[in-house]
Structures are given as structure tokens and as C-alpha cells.
Amino acid sequence: MKLLSAKNVLVSILILVVVVFSISESSRGILFLGRFHPLILHLPIGALILTLFIDIVGRLNKNYPKTTIQYALAFSAFFAILACVLGYFLSFEGGYDTDTLNIHLWVGIISALLITMLFIFSKTESKKNDKYFLPFFLLTLGCISVTGHYGSVLTHGSDFLTHYAKTPPKAKVIENIDSLRIYNDVVFKILDDKCVQCHNKTKRKGELSLNSPENILKGGENGLVIEKGNAHESAMFKSLLLPLEDENHMPPEGKPQLTNDDLWLIEYWINNNADFKKQAVNFPKNDTLNKLLKKYLVFDK
């Protein structure tokens, strides 16, 4: 237990902070380590919840396992700090909303510090510390919850947590093809289902957001992604056609992929000037288009 003294812990954290924040440029090695952030961050969360359970049971049974609590908190503190370090490395990838990223980063650091303070409290023989240990523990869990929320915002968008808590908007009834708007009712639905998860307001991979016409036309870090009238010269469409194993293929391997029908519709839309307002009635008709558009009709149930 000597290695788990409060002094050793604090000195180790100070050295780690100095080393980590001296890193200001990314490398493939740093980015590789950053990808382990989602894996490591679950370890302190699970350990803390288990520790809280052991703490409460020990208090109720008048048989408090102090040594077990100390080891569990040391484990949680170590992996919480490691998760912060790896999360910092992951941030070098870019493509995240800066304000949300900063909140997630700093609340995560505060959470790691709170866990470390819990460990230090557990090592200190004081009735006052015992009295405030449990409330402080609950405060720490609350802070971790806030950190997790902002992490989900970065990864999945601002409404990830509340998406199914809200009453879904009533779908607009569209019972004939000519009433469909090619972008709003067809193309955007494809992008929203397969692409917007990584290209939205809070997560802009490649500095590209696909959640609105303005952002699509704005493009990303490599410039414009749509060349109106020429799908095969449009960066967005070309990335969809790359081999699945190519690192520039979109969506990335492991994500839901666009179907052949999806690709046909996006190609058709771009080749017909990528218009964001026209209804289907104003586009040249053919049997393939009519067949595919039927899937996007919405009938009154």
C-alpha cells in the first residue's frame, strides 16, 4: 500500500500532466493511442459504481472493507486519468465542435481529479472525511455523468440522449411521386441515415457537415464536395465509390453503408444540378427514378 500513498499519487499526476500537455502536435502513434479512449473510459465508470455498491453495503452491515475501497478507488483514479490522456490524444484528429470538446475535456479532467480526491480521502483517518465521503462520491458520479453526456454529443449529436424521449414529428403525407422534393424527402434522408452521424454540427469529420444545404455547399477541409452537374467529379460521391478497405471510403468500414439505390439517387441528384428545392415533377423522369422514389412516399396511416 506504500505505493498508493497520497503523496505518490499527487506527484505522479503532476508529472503526467506536464508530460501530456507538452504534446502539441499529433503523430500516427499519438492518434493510434487516442483511439483507445472509448475503451478505457468505461473502466473507471464501472469500477466506481461497483465501489459505491461495496461502500453502501459495508456501511449497512457495519463491516466496512476499507482496504478494498482504497484499491478500487486507486484503480478508478488511474484509468480515469488514462482516459483523459487518451481523450486528449484523440482530440488531435479534429472534426469536433470546439466548445463542446472543451467542456467534455475539462469536465472529464475534473472528474478524474474528484476520483483521485476520493482515493486520498479513503487513505485519511478522519471522522470528518468519513462523514462527507459518500456525498462527495455522489458528486463525482454526477460529474462523470455530465462528462459522458458531452461525450455522446461529440460522437452522436446533440439530441442523442433525448432522441427517443421526444414525441416524433408527424410525417408529412406524400402520396404521389411528383410531390416529393428530391433533396428534402429523398437525398437528405439518405445522408441523415448514413452520413450525418459523423458530419454534423458537433462532429465535423474532415471539417465537413452534411446536415444542411448551406454546410454541404460550404464543403470541408479539402474544399467543395459537390460539383453540380457532375457526380463523378464530386468529392462526396467519389468517396462513396472507393473500395471499402480504403481509408478515404465513406462511410467508414463498420458503419452502415449506402445501398446501390442510395448511390443511384445521389448520383442522379448531383448530375441534375444538385438542386435543393426542386420537386420530383421538375426532374427528367425515367423508370428507374420512378421505381426508387416510390420507397419515399409517405401515406396517411
XYZ file of N, CA and C in Angstrom, residues 100 149-163 166 196-197 200-203 211:
72
model
N -17.959 22.275 -27.428
C -18.387 21.017 -26.817
C -17.195 20.173 -26.404
N -22.298 12.722 -21.025
C -23.299 13.371 -21.887
C -22.617 14.155 -23.000
N -21.632 14.967 -22.640
C -20.953 15.765 -23.669
C -20.134 14.882 -24.606
N -19.677 13.735 -24.107
C -19.018 12.783 -24.992
C -19.981 12.228 -26.027
N -21.213 11.952 -25.599
C -22.215 11.442 -26.544
C -22.606 12.513 -27.552
N -22.603 13.777 -27.121
C -22.899 14.879 -28.039
C -21.828 14.949 -29.129
N -20.568 14.815 -28.725
C -19.477 14.842 -29.696
C -19.573 13.696 -30.684
N -19.947 12.532 -30.192
C -19.927 11.324 -31.014
C -21.199 11.134 -31.832
N -22.345 11.443 -31.230
C -23.623 11.090 -31.865
C -24.539 12.280 -32.139
N -24.166 13.477 -31.710
C -25.024 14.634 -31.939
C -25.718 15.089 -30.675
N -26.240 16.315 -30.714
C -26.767 16.967 -29.514
C -28.035 16.328 -28.962
N -28.788 15.606 -29.798
C -30.060 15.045 -29.316
C -29.969 13.538 -29.085
N -28.752 13.000 -28.983
C -28.598 11.555 -28.828
C -29.315 11.041 -27.589
N -29.161 11.732 -26.460
C -29.737 11.267 -25.200
C -31.261 11.391 -25.196
N -31.763 12.439 -25.810
C -33.201 12.733 -25.718
C -33.982 12.328 -26.967
N -33.304 11.700 -27.925
C -33.938 11.432 -29.220
C -35.262 10.677 -29.079
N -38.483 12.333 -26.963
C -39.362 13.326 -27.579
C -40.385 12.644 -28.486
N -24.703 11.727 -41.573
C -24.759 12.874 -40.664
C -24.229 12.544 -39.271
N -24.225 11.265 -38.898
C -23.709 10.889 -37.578
C -22.272 11.375 -37.381
N -21.821 16.451 -38.657
C -22.886 17.301 -38.153
C -22.303 18.518 -37.453
N -23.127 19.233 -36.741
C -22.679 20.480 -36.112
C -21.597 20.247 -35.081
N -21.713 19.175 -34.282
C -20.761 18.949 -33.196
C -19.637 17.977 -33.558
N -19.831 17.193 -34.609
C -18.784 16.270 -35.061
C -18.605 16.460 -36.557
N -25.476 18.354 -42.604
C -26.814 18.450 -42.013
C -27.654 19.580 -42.579
